[in-house]
CSV table of C-alpha atoms in Angstrom, one decimal:
chain,number,residue,atom,x,y,z
G,1,MET,CA,-4.4,-35.0,-107.5
G,2,ARG,CA,-3.9,-32.3,-104.9
G,3,ALA,CA,-2.8,-28.9,-106.2
G,4,PHE,CA,-2.9,-25.2,-105.4
G,5,VAL,CA,-4.5,-23.5,-108.4
G,6,LEU,CA,-4.1,-19.8,-109.4
G,7,THR,CA,-7.5,-18.7,-110.8
G,8,GLY,CA,-6.5,-15.2,-111.9
G,9,TYR,CA,-4.5,-12.1,-111.1
G,10,GLY,CA,-5.1,-10.9,-107.6
G,11,ASP,CA,-4.4,-11.3,-103.9
G,12,TYR,CA,-4.2,-14.6,-101.9
G,13,ASP,CA,-7.9,-15.2,-102.6
G,14,ALA,CA,-6.9,-15.9,-106.2
G,15,LEU,CA,-5.4,-19.2,-105.0
G,16,ARG,CA,-7.5,-22.3,-104.5
G,17,TYR,CA,-6.5,-25.6,-102.9
G,18,ARG,CA,-8.1,-28.5,-104.7
G,19,SER,CA,-7.9,-32.3,-104.4
G,20,ASP,CA,-9.6,-33.2,-107.7
G,21,VAL,CA,-7.1,-31.8,-110.3
G,22,LYS,CA,-6.5,-34.2,-113.2
G,23,ARG,CA,-3.0,-35.7,-113.2
G,24,PRO,CA,-1.2,-34.3,-116.3
G,25,ASP,CA,-0.7,-36.6,-119.4
G,26,VAL,CA,2.8,-37.4,-120.6
G,27,SER,CA,3.8,-36.6,-124.2
G,28,PRO,CA,6.4,-38.8,-126.0
G,29,HIS,CA,9.4,-36.6,-125.1
G,30,GLU,CA,8.3,-35.7,-121.6
G,31,VAL,CA,8.5,-37.1,-118.1
G,32,LEU,CA,5.9,-37.2,-115.3
G,33,VAL,CA,7.6,-36.1,-112.0
G,34,LYS,CA,6.1,-37.1,-108.7
G,35,VAL,CA,6.8,-33.8,-106.7
G,36,ARG,CA,8.3,-34.3,-103.3
G,37,ALA,CA,9.1,-30.7,-102.5
G,38,SER,CA,8.7,-27.2,-104.0
G,39,THR,CA,9.7,-23.7,-103.0
G,40,VAL,CA,8.2,-20.3,-102.8
G,41,ASN,CA,9.9,-17.8,-105.1
G,42,ASN,CA,9.5,-14.1,-106.0
G,43,THR,CA,8.2,-15.1,-109.4
G,44,ASP,CA,5.2,-16.8,-107.8
G,45,ILE,CA,4.2,-13.6,-106.1
G,46,ALA,CA,5.1,-11.3,-109.1
G,47,THR,CA,3.0,-13.5,-111.5
G,48,ARG,CA,0.0,-13.6,-109.3
G,49,THR,CA,0.0,-9.8,-108.7
G,50,ALA,CA,0.8,-8.9,-112.4
G,51,TRP,CA,4.1,-7.2,-111.2
G,52,TYR,CA,5.8,-8.1,-114.4
G,53,HIS,CA,3.5,-5.9,-116.5
G,54,GLN,CA,4.4,-2.2,-117.0
G,55,ASP,CA,0.7,-1.6,-117.5
G,56,ARG,CA,-0.6,-3.2,-114.3
G,57,GLU,CA,-4.1,-1.9,-115.0
G,58,GLU,CA,-4.4,-4.2,-118.0
G,59,PRO,CA,-2.6,-7.4,-116.9
G,60,GLY,CA,-4.6,-9.7,-119.2
G,61,ARG,CA,-2.3,-8.8,-122.1
G,62,ASN,CA,0.2,-11.5,-121.1
G,63,PRO,CA,-0.2,-14.2,-123.7
G,64,GLU,CA,1.9,-16.9,-122.0
G,65,LEU,CA,-0.2,-17.0,-118.8
G,66,THR,CA,-3.7,-18.6,-118.9
G,67,PHE,CA,-5.9,-19.6,-116.0
G,68,PRO,CA,-6.2,-21.8,-114.1
G,69,ARG,CA,-2.5,-22.2,-113.6
G,70,ILE,CA,-0.5,-24.3,-111.0
G,71,GLN,CA,2.4,-22.2,-109.9
G,72,GLY,CA,5.7,-23.3,-108.3
G,73,ALA,CA,9.0,-22.6,-110.1
G,74,GLY,CA,11.2,-24.7,-107.8
G,75,ALA,CA,10.6,-28.4,-107.6
G,76,SER,CA,12.3,-31.7,-106.8
G,77,GLY,CA,10.9,-35.3,-106.9
G,78,THR,CA,11.2,-38.6,-108.6
G,79,ILE,CA,10.4,-39.8,-112.1
G,80,GLU,CA,7.0,-41.4,-112.2
G,81,THR,CA,6.6,-42.1,-115.9
G,82,VAL,CA,8.8,-41.5,-118.9
G,83,GLY,CA,7.4,-40.8,-122.4
G,84,GLU,CA,8.0,-43.4,-125.1
G,85,GLY,CA,10.7,-41.2,-126.7
G,86,VAL,CA,12.7,-40.6,-123.5
G,87,ILE,CA,16.2,-42.1,-123.0
G,88,GLY,CA,18.3,-42.1,-119.9
G,89,LEU,CA,15.6,-41.5,-117.2
G,90,ALA,CA,13.7,-44.2,-115.4
G,91,HIS,CA,11.0,-44.7,-112.8
G,92,GLY,CA,12.1,-43.7,-109.3
G,93,GLN,CA,15.1,-41.5,-110.4
G,94,PRO,CA,15.5,-38.5,-108.1
G,95,VAL,CA,15.5,-35.3,-110.2
G,96,VAL,CA,15.5,-31.5,-109.8
G,97,VAL,CA,13.3,-29.7,-112.3
G,98,ASP,CA,14.8,-26.8,-114.4
G,99,PRO,CA,12.1,-24.1,-114.4
G,100,PHE,CA,13.7,-21.9,-117.2
G,101,LEU,CA,12.0,-23.1,-120.3
G,102,ARG,CA,14.1,-21.9,-123.2
G,103,ASP,CA,13.9,-21.1,-126.9
G,104,PRO,CA,17.2,-22.3,-128.4
G,105,ALA,CA,16.7,-20.1,-131.5
G,106,ARG,CA,17.3,-17.0,-129.3
G,107,PRO,CA,20.7,-15.7,-128.1
G,108,PRO,CA,22.4,-17.9,-125.5
G,109,HIS,CA,21.9,-15.4,-122.7
G,110,ALA,CA,18.3,-14.5,-123.6
G,111,GLN,CA,16.5,-17.8,-124.3
G,112,LEU,CA,13.8,-17.5,-121.7
G,113,ARG,CA,10.5,-18.5,-123.3
G,114,THR,CA,8.5,-18.9,-120.1
G,115,LEU,CA,8.9,-20.2,-116.5
G,116,LEU,CA,7.5,-23.2,-114.8
G,117,GLY,CA,4.5,-22.1,-112.9
G,118,LYS,CA,3.9,-19.2,-115.3
G,119,GLY,CA,3.6,-20.5,-118.9
G,120,ARG,CA,3.4,-24.2,-117.8
G,121,ASP,CA,2.1,-25.9,-114.6
G,122,GLY,CA,4.6,-26.1,-111.8
G,123,GLY,CA,5.4,-27.7,-108.5
G,124,PHE,CA,2.5,-26.7,-106.2
G,125,ALA,CA,1.0,-30.1,-107.1
G,126,GLU,CA,1.5,-33.8,-106.6
G,127,TYR,CA,2.7,-34.2,-110.2
G,128,LEU,CA,4.0,-32.1,-113.0
G,129,THR,CA,5.3,-32.8,-116.6
G,130,VAL,CA,8.3,-31.3,-118.4
G,131,PRO,CA,10.3,-32.1,-121.5
G,132,ALA,CA,12.8,-34.7,-120.4
G,133,GLU,CA,15.8,-32.4,-120.7
G,134,TYR,CA,14.4,-30.2,-117.9
G,135,ALA,CA,14.5,-33.1,-115.4
G,136,LEU,CA,18.1,-33.2,-114.1
G,137,PRO,CA,18.9,-36.6,-112.5
G,138,VAL,CA,20.7,-36.4,-109.1
G,139,ASP,CA,23.0,-39.2,-108.0
G,140,ARG,CA,21.5,-41.2,-105.1
G,141,SER,CA,24.7,-40.7,-103.2
G,142,CYS,CA,23.8,-37.1,-102.7
G,143,THR,CA,23.0,-36.4,-99.0
G,144,LEU,CA,20.5,-33.6,-99.6
G,145,THR,CA,16.8,-34.0,-98.8
G,146,PHE,CA,14.2,-33.4,-101.4
G,147,ALA,CA,13.4,-30.1,-99.5
G,148,GLU,CA,17.0,-29.0,-99.9
G,149,LEU,CA,17.2,-30.1,-103.5
G,150,ALA,CA,14.1,-28.1,-104.3
G,151,CYS,CA,15.9,-24.9,-103.3
G,152,LEU,CA,18.4,-25.3,-106.2
G,153,PRO,CA,16.1,-24.4,-109.1
G,154,ALA,CA,15.0,-20.8,-109.4
G,155,ALA,CA,16.8,-19.1,-106.5
G,156,TYR,CA,20.2,-20.8,-106.3
G,157,GLN,CA,20.0,-21.2,-110.1
G,158,THR,CA,19.5,-17.5,-110.6
G,159,ALA,CA,22.4,-16.8,-108.2
G,160,GLU,CA,24.7,-19.2,-110.0
G,161,GLU,CA,23.9,-17.6,-113.3
G,162,MET,CA,24.7,-14.2,-111.8
G,163,GLN,CA,28.1,-15.5,-110.7
G,164,LEU,CA,28.8,-16.9,-114.1
G,165,ARG,CA,27.9,-13.7,-115.9
G,166,ALA,CA,30.1,-11.6,-113.6
G,167,ASP,CA,32.9,-14.3,-113.6
G,168,VAL,CA,33.1,-14.1,-109.8
G,169,ASN,CA,36.5,-15.3,-108.5
G,170,SER,CA,38.9,-15.1,-105.6
G,171,THR,CA,40.4,-11.8,-106.7
G,172,GLN,CA,37.2,-9.9,-106.3
G,173,ARG,CA,35.2,-7.9,-103.7
G,174,VAL,CA,31.5,-8.6,-104.3
G,175,LEU,CA,28.5,-6.8,-103.0
G,176,VAL,CA,25.4,-8.9,-102.5
G,177,THR,CA,22.0,-7.2,-101.8
G,178,GLY,CA,19.0,-8.9,-100.3
G,179,ALA,CA,21.4,-11.2,-98.7
G,180,SER,CA,19.0,-13.0,-96.4
G,181,GLY,CA,16.6,-14.1,-99.1
G,182,GLY,CA,16.7,-17.0,-101.4
G,183,VAL,CA,18.8,-15.5,-104.3
G,184,GLY,CA,20.7,-13.2,-102.0
G,185,LEU,CA,21.8,-15.9,-99.5
G,186,ALA,CA,22.7,-18.2,-102.4
G,187,ASN,CA,24.9,-15.4,-103.9
G,188,VAL,CA,26.7,-15.1,-100.5
G,189,GLU,CA,27.4,-18.8,-100.4
G,190,LEU,CA,28.4,-19.2,-104.0
G,191,ALA,CA,30.6,-16.1,-104.1
G,192,ALA,CA,32.3,-17.3,-100.8
G,193,MET,CA,32.7,-20.8,-102.4
G,194,ARG,CA,34.6,-19.1,-105.2
G,195,GLY,CA,36.9,-17.4,-102.7
G,196,ALA,CA,35.6,-13.8,-103.3
G,197,THR,CA,35.5,-11.2,-100.5
G,198,VAL,CA,31.7,-10.9,-99.8
G,199,VAL,CA,30.0,-7.7,-98.6
G,200,ALA,CA,26.4,-8.4,-97.8
G,201,VAL,CA,23.4,-6.1,-97.2
G,202,ALA,CA,20.7,-7.4,-94.7
G,203,SER,CA,18.6,-6.3,-91.8
G,204,ALA,CA,20.4,-6.3,-88.4
G,205,ALA,CA,18.5,-9.3,-87.0
G,206,LYS,CA,19.9,-11.5,-89.9
G,207,HIS,CA,23.6,-10.5,-89.8
G,208,GLU,CA,24.8,-13.5,-87.8
G,209,GLU,CA,23.2,-16.0,-90.1
G,210,VAL,CA,24.4,-14.2,-93.2
G,211,ARG,CA,28.0,-14.2,-91.8
G,212,ALA,CA,27.7,-17.9,-91.0
G,213,ARG,CA,26.9,-18.6,-94.7
G,214,GLY,CA,30.1,-16.9,-95.9
G,215,ALA,CA,29.8,-13.1,-95.8
G,216,HIS,CA,33.0,-11.3,-94.7
G,217,HIS,CA,31.2,-8.0,-94.0
G,218,VAL,CA,27.5,-7.4,-93.4
G,219,ILE,CA,26.0,-3.9,-93.8
G,220,GLU,CA,22.7,-2.9,-92.2
G,221,ARG,CA,20.0,-2.5,-94.8
G,222,GLU,CA,19.0,1.0,-93.6
G,223,ALA,CA,22.5,2.3,-93.1
G,224,ASP,CA,24.4,4.9,-95.3
G,225,LEU,CA,25.5,2.5,-97.9
G,226,VAL,CA,28.2,4.7,-99.4
G,227,GLY,CA,29.7,5.4,-96.0
G,228,GLU,CA,29.6,1.8,-94.9
G,229,LEU,CA,31.2,0.6,-98.1
G,230,ARG,CA,34.0,3.1,-97.7
G,231,ARG,CA,34.6,2.0,-94.2
G,232,THR,CA,34.6,-1.8,-94.9
G,233,VAL,CA,36.3,-2.0,-98.3
G,234,GLY,CA,37.3,1.5,-99.3
G,235,GLU,CA,36.1,4.0,-101.9
G,236,LYS,CA,35.2,2.5,-105.3
G,237,GLN,CA,36.7,-0.9,-104.4
G,238,LEU,CA,33.9,-3.2,-105.5
G,239,HIS,CA,34.5,-5.4,-108.5
G,240,VAL,CA,31.0,-6.9,-108.8
G,241,ILE,CA,27.5,-6.0,-107.5
G,242,LEU,CA,24.9,-8.8,-107.5
G,243,ASP,CA,21.6,-7.0,-107.0
G,244,VAL,CA,18.1,-8.3,-106.5
G,245,VAL,CA,16.8,-5.2,-104.8
G,246,GLY,CA,17.2,-2.1,-107.0
G,247,GLY,CA,15.2,0.8,-105.7
G,248,PRO,CA,16.6,3.9,-104.0
G,249,SER,CA,20.0,2.3,-103.1
G,250,PHE,CA,20.9,1.8,-106.8
G,251,PRO,CA,22.9,5.1,-107.3
G,252,ALA,CA,24.9,4.5,-104.1
G,253,MET,CA,25.8,0.9,-105.2
G,254,LEU,CA,26.9,2.0,-108.7
G,255,SER,CA,29.0,4.8,-107.4
G,256,ASN,CA,31.1,2.3,-105.4
G,257,LEU,CA,32.1,0.1,-108.3
G,258,GLU,CA,35.7,0.4,-109.4
G,259,PRO,CA,36.4,1.4,-113.0
G,260,GLY,CA,35.5,-1.6,-115.2
G,261,GLY,CA,33.3,-3.1,-112.5
G,262,HIS,CA,30.3,-5.2,-113.3
G,263,TYR,CA,26.7,-4.7,-112.0
G,264,VAL,CA,24.3,-7.6,-112.4
G,265,ALA,CA,20.5,-7.2,-111.7
G,266,ALA,CA,18.2,-10.2,-111.4
G,267,GLY,CA,15.4,-8.6,-109.3
G,268,ALA,CA,14.0,-5.3,-108.1
G,269,ILE,CA,12.1,-6.0,-104.9
G,270,ALA,CA,12.7,-2.4,-103.6
G,271,GLY,CA,11.4,-0.9,-106.8
G,272,PRO,CA,12.1,-1.2,-110.6
G,273,LEU,CA,12.5,2.5,-111.3
G,274,VAL,CA,16.0,3.8,-110.4
G,275,LYS,CA,18.1,6.9,-111.0
G,276,LEU,CA,21.1,6.4,-113.3
G,277,ASP,CA,23.7,9.1,-114.0
G,278,LEU,CA,25.0,8.0,-117.4
G,279,ARG,CA,28.4,9.7,-116.7
G,280,GLU,CA,28.9,7.1,-113.9
G,281,LEU,CA,28.3,4.3,-116.4
G,282,ILE,CA,30.3,5.8,-119.3
G,283,TYR,CA,33.4,7.3,-117.7
G,284,ALA,CA,34.0,4.4,-115.3
G,285,ASP,CA,33.6,2.0,-118.2
G,286,LEU,CA,31.1,0.0,-116.2
G,287,ARG,CA,29.3,-3.1,-117.4
G,288,MET,CA,25.6,-3.6,-116.6
G,289,THR,CA,23.8,-6.9,-117.1
G,290,GLY,CA,20.1,-7.6,-116.8
G,291,GLN,CA,19.3,-11.2,-116.2
G,292,ALA,CA,16.0,-13.1,-116.6
G,293,THR,CA,17.3,-16.4,-117.9
G,294,ALA,CA,19.6,-19.0,-116.3
G,295,ARG,CA,21.4,-21.2,-118.8
G,296,PRO,CA,21.4,-25.0,-118.4
G,297,GLU,CA,24.9,-25.1,-116.9
G,298,ALA,CA,23.8,-23.1,-113.9
G,299,LEU,CA,21.6,-25.8,-112.5
G,300,GLN,CA,24.0,-28.5,-113.7
G,301,ASN,CA,26.8,-26.8,-111.7
G,302,LEU,CA,24.5,-26.7,-108.6
G,303,VAL,CA,23.7,-30.4,-108.8
G,304,ARG,CA,27.5,-31.1,-109.0
G,305,TYR,CA,28.1,-29.0,-105.9
G,306,ALA,CA,25.3,-30.8,-104.1
G,307,GLU,CA,26.6,-34.2,-105.1
G,308,ALA,CA,30.1,-33.3,-104.0
G,309,GLY,CA,28.8,-32.2,-100.6
G,310,VAL,CA,30.0,-28.6,-100.8
G,311,LEU,CA,26.5,-27.0,-101.0
G,312,ARG,CA,23.6,-27.5,-98.7
G,313,PRO,CA,20.9,-24.8,-99.0
G,314,ARG,CA,19.5,-23.2,-95.8
G,315,ILE,CA,15.8,-23.9,-95.2
G,316,ALA,CA,13.9,-21.2,-93.2
G,317,ALA,CA,10.6,-23.1,-92.9
G,318,ILE,CA,8.6,-26.0,-94.3
G,319,TYR,CA,4.9,-25.8,-94.9
G,320,PRO,CA,2.5,-28.5,-96.1
G,321,LEU,CA,1.0,-28.0,-99.6
G,322,GLY,CA,-2.4,-27.1,-98.1
G,323,GLU,CA,-0.8,-24.2,-96.3
G,324,LEU,CA,0.7,-22.5,-99.4
G,325,ILE,CA,-1.1,-19.2,-98.7
G,326,GLU,CA,0.5,-19.1,-95.2
G,327,ALA,CA,3.8,-19.8,-96.7
G,328,GLN,CA,3.5,-17.0,-99.2
G,329,ARG,CA,2.5,-14.6,-96.5
G,330,ALA,CA,5.6,-15.5,-94.6
G,331,PHE,CA,7.7,-15.1,-97.7
G,332,VAL,CA,6.3,-11.6,-98.4
G,333,ASN,CA,6.9,-10.6,-94.7
G,334,LYS,CA,10.6,-11.4,-95.2
G,335,ALA,CA,11.2,-12.2,-91.5
G,336,TYR,CA,13.4,-15.2,-92.3
G,337,VAL,CA,16.8,-16.3,-93.7
G,338,GLY,CA,17.0,-18.8,-96.5
G,339,LYS,CA,14.3,-20.6,-98.4
G,340,ILE,CA,10.6,-21.4,-97.7
G,341,VAL,CA,9.8,-24.9,-98.8
G,342,ILE,CA,6.4,-26.6,-99.6
G,343,ASP,CA,6.2,-30.2,-98.4
G,344,VAL,CA,4.2,-32.0,-101.1
G,345,ASP,CA,5.2,-35.6,-100.1
G,346,ARG,CA,7.8,-36.3,-97.4
G,347,ALA,CA,10.0,-33.4,-98.4
G,348,GLU,CA,12.4,-34.0,-95.6
G,349,SER,CA,13.3,-37.4,-96.7
G,350,PRO,CA,16.9,-37.8,-98.1
G,351,ILE,CA,17.0,-38.5,-101.8
G,352,CYS,CA,19.0,-41.6,-101.2
G,353,SER,CA,16.2,-43.2,-99.2
């Protein structure tokens, strides 16, 4: 089968396009998914470059990642084969694949064992296998394409979990960072869907599209964040911060939470090391949540939203599988709004076809 294979830690030259990869075998409680579309996500880049490791000079200490590895955390497709112990799934069923492989023995909010494309081969290939419970069936009445459906796992799933953990609702003012990217734009849409007042941070060229997806206020990424927040919503008037950026803006964000406010972090693309004044945390009774895992209900919710016709992810660009490196370069450059999709097999076809 065709696949893009990660051969080791490194730059883009660590990726190899091959057409002779063996199709994976199916165990009794697994399904073989014919991949129609996959998406580029931060975890693909972070895994390849060993970003997750505190000691980046010695990345080989990660026991869950072995090479060669097929990456691709976000994927949609159809069931090709079901293992002999699988009930409820059949050949041809449209599915979206949950990439958060969990250990149920761990606490509910911290069950992440590994990710698809990291500890197990993912969606940058014609076929993948997963335990059957990780292939979520989608009703054929859903009007999404396979490309749109592939946006739900990973990015939208992370955003939905952030919303659930912060209990985002119509009474709240919510700050969303990185609002033009996959998780950020999903947070804008999902918070607006819940009726919250959404304040988004994005570069000036992307403001119009971010507003179109539900943001009530959009702040320039390079602006004085404290001043702009005071101007738009008032001083210390934020109830929730949904952050995937971190970096130098962290103290300014935290200082604008109201007493009892909730900060949720699921990324640190501007830098993982931040300055925290513990007095801000303690005497404002703030809550801070780190999030690596999305629970099963997050993706289940998204499938229901899609089936009901109230959620349609924005696609920035679609690249064929053979142009994955070009797609990743575009992803890293960040000159887009929405999700970058990989067309594995007729990704733009509606799932009802």
